[in-house]
JSON list of C-alpha atoms in Angstrom, two decimals:
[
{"chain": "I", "resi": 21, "resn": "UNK", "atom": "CA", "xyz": [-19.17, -1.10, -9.23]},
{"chain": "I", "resi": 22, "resn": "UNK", "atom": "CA", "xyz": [-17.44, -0.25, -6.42]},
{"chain": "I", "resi": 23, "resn": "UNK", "atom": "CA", "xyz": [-14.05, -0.39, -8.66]},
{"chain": "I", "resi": 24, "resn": "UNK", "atom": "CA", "xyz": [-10.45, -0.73, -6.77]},
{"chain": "I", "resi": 25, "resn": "UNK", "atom": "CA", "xyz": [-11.16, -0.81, -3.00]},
{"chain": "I", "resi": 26, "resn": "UNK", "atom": "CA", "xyz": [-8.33, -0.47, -0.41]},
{"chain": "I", "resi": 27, "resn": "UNK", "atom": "CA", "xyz": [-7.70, -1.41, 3.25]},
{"chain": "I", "resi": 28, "resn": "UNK", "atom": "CA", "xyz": [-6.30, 0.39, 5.39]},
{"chain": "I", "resi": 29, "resn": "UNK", "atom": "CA", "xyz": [-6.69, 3.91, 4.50]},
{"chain": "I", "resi": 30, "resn": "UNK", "atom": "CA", "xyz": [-4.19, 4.96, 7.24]},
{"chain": "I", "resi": 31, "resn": "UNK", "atom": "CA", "xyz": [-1.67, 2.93, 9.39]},
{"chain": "I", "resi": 32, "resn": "UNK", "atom": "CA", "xyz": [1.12, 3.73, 11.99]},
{"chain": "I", "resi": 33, "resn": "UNK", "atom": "CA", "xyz": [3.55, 1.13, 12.47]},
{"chain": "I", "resi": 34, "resn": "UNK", "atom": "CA", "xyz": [6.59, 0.48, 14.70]},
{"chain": "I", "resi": 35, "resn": "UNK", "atom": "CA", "xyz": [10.28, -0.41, 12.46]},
{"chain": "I", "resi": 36, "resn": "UNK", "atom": "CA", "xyz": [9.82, -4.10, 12.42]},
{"chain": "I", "resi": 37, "resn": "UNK", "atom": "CA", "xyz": [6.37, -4.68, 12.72]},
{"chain": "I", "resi": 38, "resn": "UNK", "atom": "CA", "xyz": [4.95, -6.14, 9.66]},
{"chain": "I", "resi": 39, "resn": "UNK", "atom": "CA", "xyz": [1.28, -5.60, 8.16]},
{"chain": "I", "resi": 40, "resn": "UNK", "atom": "CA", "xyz": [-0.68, -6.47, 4.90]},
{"chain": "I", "resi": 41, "resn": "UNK", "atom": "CA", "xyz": [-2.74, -4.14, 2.65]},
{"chain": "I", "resi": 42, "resn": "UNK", "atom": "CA", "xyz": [-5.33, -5.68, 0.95]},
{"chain": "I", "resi": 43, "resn": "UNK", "atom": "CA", "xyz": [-6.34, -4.31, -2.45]},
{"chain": "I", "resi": 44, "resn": "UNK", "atom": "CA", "xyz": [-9.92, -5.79, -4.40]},
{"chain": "I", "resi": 45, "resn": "UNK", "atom": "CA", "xyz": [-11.12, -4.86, -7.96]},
{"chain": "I", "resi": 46, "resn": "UNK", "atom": "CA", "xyz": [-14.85, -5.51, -9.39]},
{"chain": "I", "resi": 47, "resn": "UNK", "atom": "CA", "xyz": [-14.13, -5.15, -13.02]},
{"chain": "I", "resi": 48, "resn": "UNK", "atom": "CA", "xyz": [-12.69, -8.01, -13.81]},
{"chain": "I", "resi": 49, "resn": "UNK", "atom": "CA", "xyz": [-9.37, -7.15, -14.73]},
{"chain": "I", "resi": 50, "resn": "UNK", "atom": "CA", "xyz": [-6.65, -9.70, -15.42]},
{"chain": "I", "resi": 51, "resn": "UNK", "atom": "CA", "xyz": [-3.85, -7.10, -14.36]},
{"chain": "I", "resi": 52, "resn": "UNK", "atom": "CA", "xyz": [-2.79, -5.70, -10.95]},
{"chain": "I", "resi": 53, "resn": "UNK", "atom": "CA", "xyz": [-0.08, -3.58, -9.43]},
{"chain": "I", "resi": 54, "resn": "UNK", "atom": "CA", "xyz": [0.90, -2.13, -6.39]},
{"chain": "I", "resi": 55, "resn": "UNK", "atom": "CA", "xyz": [2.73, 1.65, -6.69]},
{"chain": "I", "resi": 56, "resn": "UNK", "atom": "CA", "xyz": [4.44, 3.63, -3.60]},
{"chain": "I", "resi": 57, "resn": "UNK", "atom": "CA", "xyz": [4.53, 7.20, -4.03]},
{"chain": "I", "resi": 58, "resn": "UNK", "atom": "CA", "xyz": [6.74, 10.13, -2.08]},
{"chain": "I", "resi": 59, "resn": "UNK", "atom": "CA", "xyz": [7.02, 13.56, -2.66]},
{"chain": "I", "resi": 60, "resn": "UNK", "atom": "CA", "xyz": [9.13, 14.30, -6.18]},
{"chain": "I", "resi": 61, "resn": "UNK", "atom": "CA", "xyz": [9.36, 11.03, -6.77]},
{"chain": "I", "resi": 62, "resn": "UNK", "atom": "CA", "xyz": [6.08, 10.28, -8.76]},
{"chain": "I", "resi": 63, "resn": "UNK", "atom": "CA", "xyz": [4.55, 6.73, -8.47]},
{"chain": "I", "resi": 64, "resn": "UNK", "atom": "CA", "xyz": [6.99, 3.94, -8.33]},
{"chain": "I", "resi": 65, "resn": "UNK", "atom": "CA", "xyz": [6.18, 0.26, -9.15]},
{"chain": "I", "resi": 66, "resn": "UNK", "atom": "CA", "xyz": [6.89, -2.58, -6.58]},
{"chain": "I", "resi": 67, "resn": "UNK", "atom": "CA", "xyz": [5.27, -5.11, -8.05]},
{"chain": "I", "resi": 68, "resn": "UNK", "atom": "CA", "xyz": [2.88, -6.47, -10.52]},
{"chain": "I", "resi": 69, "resn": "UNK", "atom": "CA", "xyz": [0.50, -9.74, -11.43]},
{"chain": "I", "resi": 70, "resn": "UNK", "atom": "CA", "xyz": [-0.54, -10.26, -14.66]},
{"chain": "I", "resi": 71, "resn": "UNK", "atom": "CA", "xyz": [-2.65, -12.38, -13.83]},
{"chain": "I", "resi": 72, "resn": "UNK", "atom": "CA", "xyz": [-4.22, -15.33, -11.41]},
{"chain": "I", "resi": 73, "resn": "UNK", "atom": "CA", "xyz": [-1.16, -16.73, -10.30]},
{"chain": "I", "resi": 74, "resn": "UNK", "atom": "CA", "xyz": [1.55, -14.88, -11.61]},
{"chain": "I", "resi": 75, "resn": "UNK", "atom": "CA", "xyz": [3.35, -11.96, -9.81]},
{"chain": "I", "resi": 76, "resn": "UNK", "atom": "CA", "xyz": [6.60, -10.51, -10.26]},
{"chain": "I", "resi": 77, "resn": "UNK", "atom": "CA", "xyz": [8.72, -7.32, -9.36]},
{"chain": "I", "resi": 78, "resn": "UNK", "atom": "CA", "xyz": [8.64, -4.16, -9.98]},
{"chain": "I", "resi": 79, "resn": "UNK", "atom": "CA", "xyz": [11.23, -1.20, -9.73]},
{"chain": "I", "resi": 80, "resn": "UNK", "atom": "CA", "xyz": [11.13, -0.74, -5.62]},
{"chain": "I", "resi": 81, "resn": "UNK", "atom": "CA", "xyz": [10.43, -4.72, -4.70]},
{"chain": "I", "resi": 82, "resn": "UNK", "atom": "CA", "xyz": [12.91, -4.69, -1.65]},
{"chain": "I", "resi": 83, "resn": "UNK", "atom": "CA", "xyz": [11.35, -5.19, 1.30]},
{"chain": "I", "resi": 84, "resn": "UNK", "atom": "CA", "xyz": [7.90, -6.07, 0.33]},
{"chain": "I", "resi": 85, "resn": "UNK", "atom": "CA", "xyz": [6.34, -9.59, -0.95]},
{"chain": "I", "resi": 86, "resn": "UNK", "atom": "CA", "xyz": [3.16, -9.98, -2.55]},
{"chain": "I", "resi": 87, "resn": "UNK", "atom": "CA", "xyz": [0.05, -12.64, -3.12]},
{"chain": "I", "resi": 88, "resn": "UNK", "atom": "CA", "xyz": [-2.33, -12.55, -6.03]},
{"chain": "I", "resi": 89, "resn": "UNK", "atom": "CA", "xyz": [-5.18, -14.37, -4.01]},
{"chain": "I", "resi": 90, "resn": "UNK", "atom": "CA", "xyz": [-8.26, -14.63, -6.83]},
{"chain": "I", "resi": 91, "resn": "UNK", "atom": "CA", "xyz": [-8.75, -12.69, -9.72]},
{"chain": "I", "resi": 92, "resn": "UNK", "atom": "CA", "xyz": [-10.60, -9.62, -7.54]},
{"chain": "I", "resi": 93, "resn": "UNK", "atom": "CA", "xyz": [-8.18, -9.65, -4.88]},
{"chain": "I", "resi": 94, "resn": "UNK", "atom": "CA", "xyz": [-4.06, -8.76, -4.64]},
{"chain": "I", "resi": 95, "resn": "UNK", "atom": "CA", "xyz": [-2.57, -8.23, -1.62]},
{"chain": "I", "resi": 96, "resn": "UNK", "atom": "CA", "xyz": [1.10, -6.35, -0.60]},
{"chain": "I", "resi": 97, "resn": "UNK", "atom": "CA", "xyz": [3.14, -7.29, 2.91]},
{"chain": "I", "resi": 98, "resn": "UNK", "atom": "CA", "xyz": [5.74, -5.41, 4.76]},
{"chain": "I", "resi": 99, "resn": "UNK", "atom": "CA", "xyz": [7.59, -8.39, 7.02]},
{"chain": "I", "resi": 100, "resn": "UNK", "atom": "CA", "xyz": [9.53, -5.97, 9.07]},
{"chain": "I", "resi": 101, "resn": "UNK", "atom": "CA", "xyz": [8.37, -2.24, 8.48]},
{"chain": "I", "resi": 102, "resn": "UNK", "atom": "CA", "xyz": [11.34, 0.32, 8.55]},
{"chain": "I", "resi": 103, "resn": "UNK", "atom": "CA", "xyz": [10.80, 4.00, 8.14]},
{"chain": "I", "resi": 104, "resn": "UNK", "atom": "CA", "xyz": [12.17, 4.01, 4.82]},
{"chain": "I", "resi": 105, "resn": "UNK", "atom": "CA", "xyz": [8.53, 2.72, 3.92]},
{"chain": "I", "resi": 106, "resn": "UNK", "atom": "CA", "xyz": [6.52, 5.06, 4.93]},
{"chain": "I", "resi": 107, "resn": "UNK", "atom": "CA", "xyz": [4.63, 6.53, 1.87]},
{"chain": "I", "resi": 108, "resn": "UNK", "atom": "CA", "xyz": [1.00, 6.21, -0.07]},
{"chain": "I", "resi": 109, "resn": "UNK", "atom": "CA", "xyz": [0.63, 2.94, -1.70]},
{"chain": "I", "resi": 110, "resn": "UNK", "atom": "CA", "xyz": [-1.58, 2.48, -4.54]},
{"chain": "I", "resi": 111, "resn": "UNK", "atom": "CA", "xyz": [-3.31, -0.31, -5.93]},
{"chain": "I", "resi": 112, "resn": "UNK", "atom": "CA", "xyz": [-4.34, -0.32, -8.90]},
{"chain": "I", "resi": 113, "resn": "UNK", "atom": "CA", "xyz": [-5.35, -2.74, -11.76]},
{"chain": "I", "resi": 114, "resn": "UNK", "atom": "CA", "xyz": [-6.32, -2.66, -15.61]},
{"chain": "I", "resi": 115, "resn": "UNK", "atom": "CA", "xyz": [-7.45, -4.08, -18.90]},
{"chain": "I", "resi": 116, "resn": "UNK", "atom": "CA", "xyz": [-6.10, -4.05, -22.14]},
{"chain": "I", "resi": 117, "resn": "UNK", "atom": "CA", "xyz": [-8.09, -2.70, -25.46]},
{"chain": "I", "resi": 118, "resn": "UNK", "atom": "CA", "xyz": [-5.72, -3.08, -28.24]},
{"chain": "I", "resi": 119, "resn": "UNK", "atom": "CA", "xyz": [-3.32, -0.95, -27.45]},
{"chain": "I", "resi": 120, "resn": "UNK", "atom": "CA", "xyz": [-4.36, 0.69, -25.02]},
{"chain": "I", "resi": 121, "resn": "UNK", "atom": "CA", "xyz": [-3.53, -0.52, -21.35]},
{"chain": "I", "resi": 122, "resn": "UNK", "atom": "CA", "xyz": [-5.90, 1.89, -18.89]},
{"chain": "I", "resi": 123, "resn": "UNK", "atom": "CA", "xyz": [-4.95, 1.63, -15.31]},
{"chain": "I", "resi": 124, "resn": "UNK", "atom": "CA", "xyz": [-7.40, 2.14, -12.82]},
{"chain": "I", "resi": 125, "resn": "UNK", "atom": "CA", "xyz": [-6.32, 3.35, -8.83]},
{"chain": "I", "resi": 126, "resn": "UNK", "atom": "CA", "xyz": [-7.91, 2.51, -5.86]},
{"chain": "I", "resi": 127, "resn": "UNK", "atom": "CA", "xyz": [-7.86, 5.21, -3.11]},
{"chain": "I", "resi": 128, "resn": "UNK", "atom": "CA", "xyz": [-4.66, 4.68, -1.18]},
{"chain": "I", "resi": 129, "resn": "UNK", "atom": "CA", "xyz": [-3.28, 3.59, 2.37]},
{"chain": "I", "resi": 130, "resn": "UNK", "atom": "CA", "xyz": [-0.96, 6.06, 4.05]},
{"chain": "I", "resi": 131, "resn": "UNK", "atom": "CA", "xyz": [1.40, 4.38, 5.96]},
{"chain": "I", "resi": 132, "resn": "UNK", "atom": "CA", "xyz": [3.91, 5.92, 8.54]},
{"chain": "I", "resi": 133, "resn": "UNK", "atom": "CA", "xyz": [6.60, 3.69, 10.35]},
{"chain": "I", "resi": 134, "resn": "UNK", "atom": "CA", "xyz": [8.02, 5.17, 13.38]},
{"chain": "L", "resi": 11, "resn": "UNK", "atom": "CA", "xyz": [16.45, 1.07, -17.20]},
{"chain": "L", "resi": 12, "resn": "UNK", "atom": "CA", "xyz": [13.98, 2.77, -18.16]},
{"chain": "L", "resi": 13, "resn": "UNK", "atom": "CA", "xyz": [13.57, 5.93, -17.42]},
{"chain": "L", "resi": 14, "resn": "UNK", "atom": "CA", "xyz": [11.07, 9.12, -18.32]},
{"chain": "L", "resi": 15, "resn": "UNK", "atom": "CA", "xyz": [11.65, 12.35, -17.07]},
{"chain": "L", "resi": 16, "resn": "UNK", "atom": "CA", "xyz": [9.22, 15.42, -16.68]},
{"chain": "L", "resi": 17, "resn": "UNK", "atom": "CA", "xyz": [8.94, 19.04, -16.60]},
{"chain": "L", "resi": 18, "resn": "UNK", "atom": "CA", "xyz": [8.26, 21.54, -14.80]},
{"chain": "L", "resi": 19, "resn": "UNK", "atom": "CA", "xyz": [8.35, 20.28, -11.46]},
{"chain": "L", "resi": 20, "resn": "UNK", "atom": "CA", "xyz": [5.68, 23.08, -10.87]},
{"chain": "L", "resi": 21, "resn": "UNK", "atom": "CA", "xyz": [3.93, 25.53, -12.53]},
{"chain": "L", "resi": 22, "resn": "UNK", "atom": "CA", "xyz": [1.54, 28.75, -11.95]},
{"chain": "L", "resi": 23, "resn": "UNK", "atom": "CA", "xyz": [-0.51, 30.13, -14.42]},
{"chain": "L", "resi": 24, "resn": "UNK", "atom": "CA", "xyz": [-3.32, 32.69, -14.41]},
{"chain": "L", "resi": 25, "resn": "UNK", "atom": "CA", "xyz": [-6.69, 31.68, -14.85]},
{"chain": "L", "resi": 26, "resn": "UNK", "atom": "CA", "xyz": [-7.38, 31.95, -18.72]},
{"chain": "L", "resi": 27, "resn": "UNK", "atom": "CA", "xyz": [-3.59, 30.98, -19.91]},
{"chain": "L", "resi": 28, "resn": "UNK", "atom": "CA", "xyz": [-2.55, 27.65, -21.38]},
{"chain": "L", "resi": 29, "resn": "UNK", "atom": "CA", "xyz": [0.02, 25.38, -19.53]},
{"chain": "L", "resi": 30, "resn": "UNK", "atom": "CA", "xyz": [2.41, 22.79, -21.11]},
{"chain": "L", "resi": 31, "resn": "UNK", "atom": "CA", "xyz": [4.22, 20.05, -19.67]},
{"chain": "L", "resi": 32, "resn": "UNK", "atom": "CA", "xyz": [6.85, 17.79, -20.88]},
{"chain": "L", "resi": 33, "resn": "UNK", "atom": "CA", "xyz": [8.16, 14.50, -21.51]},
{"chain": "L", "resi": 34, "resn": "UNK", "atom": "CA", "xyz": [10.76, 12.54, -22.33]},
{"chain": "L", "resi": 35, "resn": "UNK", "atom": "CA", "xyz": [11.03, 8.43, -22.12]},
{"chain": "L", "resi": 36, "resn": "UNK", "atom": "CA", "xyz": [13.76, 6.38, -22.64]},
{"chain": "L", "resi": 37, "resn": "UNK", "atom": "CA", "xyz": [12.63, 3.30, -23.97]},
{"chain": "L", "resi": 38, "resn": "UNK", "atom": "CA", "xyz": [11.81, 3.20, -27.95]},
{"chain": "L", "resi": 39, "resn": "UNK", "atom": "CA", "xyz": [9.68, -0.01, -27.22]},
{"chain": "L", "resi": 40, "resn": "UNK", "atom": "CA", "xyz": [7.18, 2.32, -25.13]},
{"chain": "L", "resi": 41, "resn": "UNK", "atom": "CA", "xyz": [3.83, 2.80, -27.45]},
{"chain": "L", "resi": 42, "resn": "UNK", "atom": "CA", "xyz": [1.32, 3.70, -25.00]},
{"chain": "L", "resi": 43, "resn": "UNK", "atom": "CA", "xyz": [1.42, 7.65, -23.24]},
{"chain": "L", "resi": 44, "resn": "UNK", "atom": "CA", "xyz": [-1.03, 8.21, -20.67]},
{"chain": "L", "resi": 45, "resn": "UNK", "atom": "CA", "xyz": [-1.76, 11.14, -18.60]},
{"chain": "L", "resi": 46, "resn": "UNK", "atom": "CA", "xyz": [-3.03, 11.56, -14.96]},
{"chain": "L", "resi": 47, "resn": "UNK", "atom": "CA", "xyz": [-3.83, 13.82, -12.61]},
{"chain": "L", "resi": 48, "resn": "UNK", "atom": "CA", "xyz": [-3.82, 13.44, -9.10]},
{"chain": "L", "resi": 49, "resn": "UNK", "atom": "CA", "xyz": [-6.07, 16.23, -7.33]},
{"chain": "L", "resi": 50, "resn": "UNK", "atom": "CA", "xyz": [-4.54, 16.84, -3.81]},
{"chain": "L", "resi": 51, "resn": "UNK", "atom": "CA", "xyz": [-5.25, 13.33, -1.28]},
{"chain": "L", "resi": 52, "resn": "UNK", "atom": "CA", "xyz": [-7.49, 11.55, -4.25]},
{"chain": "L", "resi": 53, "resn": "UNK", "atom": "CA", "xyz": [-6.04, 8.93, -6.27]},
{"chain": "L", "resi": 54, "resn": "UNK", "atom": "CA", "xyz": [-4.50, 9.53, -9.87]},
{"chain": "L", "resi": 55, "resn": "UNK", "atom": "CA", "xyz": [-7.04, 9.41, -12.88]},
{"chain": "L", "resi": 56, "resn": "UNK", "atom": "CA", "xyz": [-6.76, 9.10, -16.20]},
{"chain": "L", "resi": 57, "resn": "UNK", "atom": "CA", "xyz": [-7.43, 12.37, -18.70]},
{"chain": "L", "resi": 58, "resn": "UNK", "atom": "CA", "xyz": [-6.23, 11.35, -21.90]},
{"chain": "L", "resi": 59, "resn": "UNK", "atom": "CA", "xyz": [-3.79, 9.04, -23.64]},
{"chain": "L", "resi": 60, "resn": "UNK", "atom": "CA", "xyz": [-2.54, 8.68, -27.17]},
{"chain": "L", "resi": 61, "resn": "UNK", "atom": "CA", "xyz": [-0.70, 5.92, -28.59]},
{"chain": "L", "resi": 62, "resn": "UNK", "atom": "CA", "xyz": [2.44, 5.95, -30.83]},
{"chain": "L", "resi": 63, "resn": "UNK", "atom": "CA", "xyz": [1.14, 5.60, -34.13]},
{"chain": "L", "resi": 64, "resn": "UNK", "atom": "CA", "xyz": [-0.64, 9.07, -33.37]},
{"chain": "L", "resi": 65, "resn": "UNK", "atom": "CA", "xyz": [0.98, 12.08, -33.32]},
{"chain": "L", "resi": 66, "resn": "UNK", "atom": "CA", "xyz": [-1.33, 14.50, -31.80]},
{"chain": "L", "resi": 67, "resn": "UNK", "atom": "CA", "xyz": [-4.53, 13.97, -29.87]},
{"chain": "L", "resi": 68, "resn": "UNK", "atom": "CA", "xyz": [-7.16, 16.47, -28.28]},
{"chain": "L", "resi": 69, "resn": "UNK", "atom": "CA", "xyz": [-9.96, 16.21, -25.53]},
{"chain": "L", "resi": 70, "resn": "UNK", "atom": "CA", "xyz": [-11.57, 19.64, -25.59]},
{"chain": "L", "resi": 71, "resn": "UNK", "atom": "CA", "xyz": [-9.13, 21.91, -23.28]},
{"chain": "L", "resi": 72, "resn": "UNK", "atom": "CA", "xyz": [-6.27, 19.45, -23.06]},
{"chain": "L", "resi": 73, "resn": "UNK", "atom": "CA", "xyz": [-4.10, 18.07, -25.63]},
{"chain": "L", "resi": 74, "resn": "UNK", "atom": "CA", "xyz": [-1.70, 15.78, -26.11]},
{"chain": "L", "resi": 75, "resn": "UNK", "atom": "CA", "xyz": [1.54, 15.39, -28.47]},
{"chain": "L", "resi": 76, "resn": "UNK", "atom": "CA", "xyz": [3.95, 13.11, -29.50]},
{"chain": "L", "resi": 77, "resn": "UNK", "atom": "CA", "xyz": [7.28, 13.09, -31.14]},
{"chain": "L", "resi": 78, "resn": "UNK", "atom": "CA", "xyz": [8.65, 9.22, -31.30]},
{"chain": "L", "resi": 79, "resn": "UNK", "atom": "CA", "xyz": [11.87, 10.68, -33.07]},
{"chain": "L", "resi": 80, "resn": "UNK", "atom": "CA", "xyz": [12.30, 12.53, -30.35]},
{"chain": "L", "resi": 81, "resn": "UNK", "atom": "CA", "xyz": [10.86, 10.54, -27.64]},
{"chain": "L", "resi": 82, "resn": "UNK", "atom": "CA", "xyz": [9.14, 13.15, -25.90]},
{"chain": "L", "resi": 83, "resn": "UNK", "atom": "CA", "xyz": [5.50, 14.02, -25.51]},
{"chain": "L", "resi": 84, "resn": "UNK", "atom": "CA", "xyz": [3.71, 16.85, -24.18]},
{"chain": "L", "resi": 85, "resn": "UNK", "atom": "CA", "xyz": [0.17, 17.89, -22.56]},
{"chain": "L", "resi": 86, "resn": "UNK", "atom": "CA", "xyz": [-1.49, 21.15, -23.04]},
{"chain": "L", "resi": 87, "resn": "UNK", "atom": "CA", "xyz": [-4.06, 22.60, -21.18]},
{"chain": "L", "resi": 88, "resn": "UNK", "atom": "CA", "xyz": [-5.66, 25.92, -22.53]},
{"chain": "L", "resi": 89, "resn": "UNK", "atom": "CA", "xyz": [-8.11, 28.16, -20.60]},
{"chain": "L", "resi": 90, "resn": "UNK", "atom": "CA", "xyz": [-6.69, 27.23, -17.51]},
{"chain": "L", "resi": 91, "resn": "UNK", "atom": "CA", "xyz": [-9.01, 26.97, -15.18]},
{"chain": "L", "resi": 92, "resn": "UNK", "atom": "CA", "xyz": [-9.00, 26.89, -11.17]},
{"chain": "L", "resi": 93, "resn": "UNK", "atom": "CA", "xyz": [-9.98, 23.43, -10.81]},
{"chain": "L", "resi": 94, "resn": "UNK", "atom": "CA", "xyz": [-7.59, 22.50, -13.40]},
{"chain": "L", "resi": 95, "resn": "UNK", "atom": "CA", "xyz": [-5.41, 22.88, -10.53]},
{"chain": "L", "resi": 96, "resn": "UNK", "atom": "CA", "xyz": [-3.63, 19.28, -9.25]},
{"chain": "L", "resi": 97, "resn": "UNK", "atom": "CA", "xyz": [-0.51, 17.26, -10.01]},
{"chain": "L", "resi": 98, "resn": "UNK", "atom": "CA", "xyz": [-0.02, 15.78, -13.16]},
{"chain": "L", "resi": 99, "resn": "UNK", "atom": "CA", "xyz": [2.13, 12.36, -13.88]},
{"chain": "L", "resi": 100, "resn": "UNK", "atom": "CA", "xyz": [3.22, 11.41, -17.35]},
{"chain": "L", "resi": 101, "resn": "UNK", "atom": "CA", "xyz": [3.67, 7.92, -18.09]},
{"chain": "L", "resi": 102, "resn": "UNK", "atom": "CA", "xyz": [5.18, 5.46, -20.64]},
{"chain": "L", "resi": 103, "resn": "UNK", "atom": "CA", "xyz": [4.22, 2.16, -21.19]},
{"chain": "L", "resi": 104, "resn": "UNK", "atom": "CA", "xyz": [6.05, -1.12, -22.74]},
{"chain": "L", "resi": 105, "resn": "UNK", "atom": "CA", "xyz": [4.28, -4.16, -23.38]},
{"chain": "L", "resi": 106, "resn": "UNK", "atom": "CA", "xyz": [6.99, -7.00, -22.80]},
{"chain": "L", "resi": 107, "resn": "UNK", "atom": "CA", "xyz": [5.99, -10.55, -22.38]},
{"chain": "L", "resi": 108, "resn": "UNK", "atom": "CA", "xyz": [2.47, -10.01, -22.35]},
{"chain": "L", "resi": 109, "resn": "UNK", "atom": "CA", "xyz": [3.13, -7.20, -19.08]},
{"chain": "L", "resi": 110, "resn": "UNK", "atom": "CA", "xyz": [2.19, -3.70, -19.16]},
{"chain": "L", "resi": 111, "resn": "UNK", "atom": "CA", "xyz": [4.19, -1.64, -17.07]},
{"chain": "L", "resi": 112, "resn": "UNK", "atom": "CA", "xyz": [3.76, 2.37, -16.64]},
{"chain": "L", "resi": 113, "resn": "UNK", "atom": "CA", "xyz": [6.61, 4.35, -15.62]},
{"chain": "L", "resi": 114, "resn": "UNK", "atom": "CA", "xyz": [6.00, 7.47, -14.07]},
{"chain": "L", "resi": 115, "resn": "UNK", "atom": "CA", "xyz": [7.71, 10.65, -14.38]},
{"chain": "L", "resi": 116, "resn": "UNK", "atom": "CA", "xyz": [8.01, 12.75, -11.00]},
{"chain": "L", "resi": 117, "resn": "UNK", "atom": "CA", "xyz": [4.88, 14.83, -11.49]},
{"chain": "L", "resi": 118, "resn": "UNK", "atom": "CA", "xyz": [4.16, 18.21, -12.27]},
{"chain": "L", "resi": 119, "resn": "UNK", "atom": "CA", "xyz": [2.13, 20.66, -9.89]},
{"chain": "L", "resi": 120, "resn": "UNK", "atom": "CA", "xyz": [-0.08, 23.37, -11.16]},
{"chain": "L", "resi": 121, "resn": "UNK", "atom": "CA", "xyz": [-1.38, 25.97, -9.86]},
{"chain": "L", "resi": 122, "resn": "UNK", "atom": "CA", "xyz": [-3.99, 28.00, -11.80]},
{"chain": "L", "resi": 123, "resn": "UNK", "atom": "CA", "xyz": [-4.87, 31.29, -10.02]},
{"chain": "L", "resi": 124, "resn": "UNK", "atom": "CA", "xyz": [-7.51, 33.33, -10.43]}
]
């Protein structure tokens, strides 16, 4: 299992050009997110999908939209990058055992907006 | 909203000590507390959680507490060692409407030396 896979790893982008990172999970996991994370300020959700089909936002949405493609596969868009996004983004996804809710991360893209 | 707040914001300890870092959430509905740790460009993993009808749980150096009267919760590390050395995120989860969500707190840094 290759587990949560991200693309890009890096990426520079001019303010208002607008890119997609794609996010994929092997384990079958109903649940996905997508995190942003800056220095002090921890990991911060943007959004979330329950599941196939459902998505819906997080704390930090502005700015960014979303598309839960297939179960393996959940992908985060910046329409018009501005410098205020530049960060690590995680991806991450999980499955629920009682009460437990275990969040796996994928490896992260590092983005900088000039 | 909610809200959980963590601390120290760093911490240095010599090789052989114990380290303990704190918690507090704001939302009574959270039941799930998970801990990660970030080593320095890898993506956050998970090293233990406990749940809130547990009070104390404890993974051979690290342990975890919990105090839902309070709403705060605490890791411990003892016998510090170097590679112990990383950031370390607190979280608190709700389950609301069939969504987990994990709020972060900031992060602590430690620094074990030897």
């Amino acid at each position: 299992n290759a587990g949560v896979t991200q693309t890009p790893k890096f990426q520079v982008l001019k303010t208002g050009q607008s890119m997609t990172l794609q996010c994929a999970q092997d384990m079958n996991h109903n649940s996905m997110y997508w995190y942003r994370q800056d220095p002090g300020m921890g990991l911060r959700l943007i959004y979330y999908s329950a599941s196939e089909g459902t998505t819906d936002k997080g704390e930090v949405p502005n700015g960014y939209n979303v598309s839960r493609l297939n179960k393996r596969e959940f992908s985060l868009r910046l329409e018009s990058a501005a410098p205020s996004q530049t960060s690590v983004y995680f991806c991450a996804s999980s499955i629920r055992q009682g009460a437990r809710e275990t969040q796996y991360f994928g490896p992260g893209t590092r983005l900088l907006v000039l | 909203g909610e809200n959980v707040e963590q601390h120290p914001s760093t911490l240095s300890v010599q090789e052989g000590d114990s380290a303990v870092i704190k918690c507090t959430y704001s939302d009574s509905a959270s039941n799930y507390f998970p801990w990660y740790k970030q080593e320095l460009g890898k993506r956050p993993q998970l090293i233990i959680d406990i749940r809130s009808n547990v009070g104390e749980k404890k993974d051979q150096r690290i342990a975890v507490t919990l105090n839902k009267t309070a709403k705060h919760f605490s890791l411990h590390i003892t016998e510090t060692q170097p590679e112990d050395s990383a950031v370390y995120f607190c979280a608190a989860s709700s389950f609301s409407g069939g969504y987990n969500k994990l709020i972060f707190g900031a992060g602590t840094r430690l620094a074990v030396h030897p």
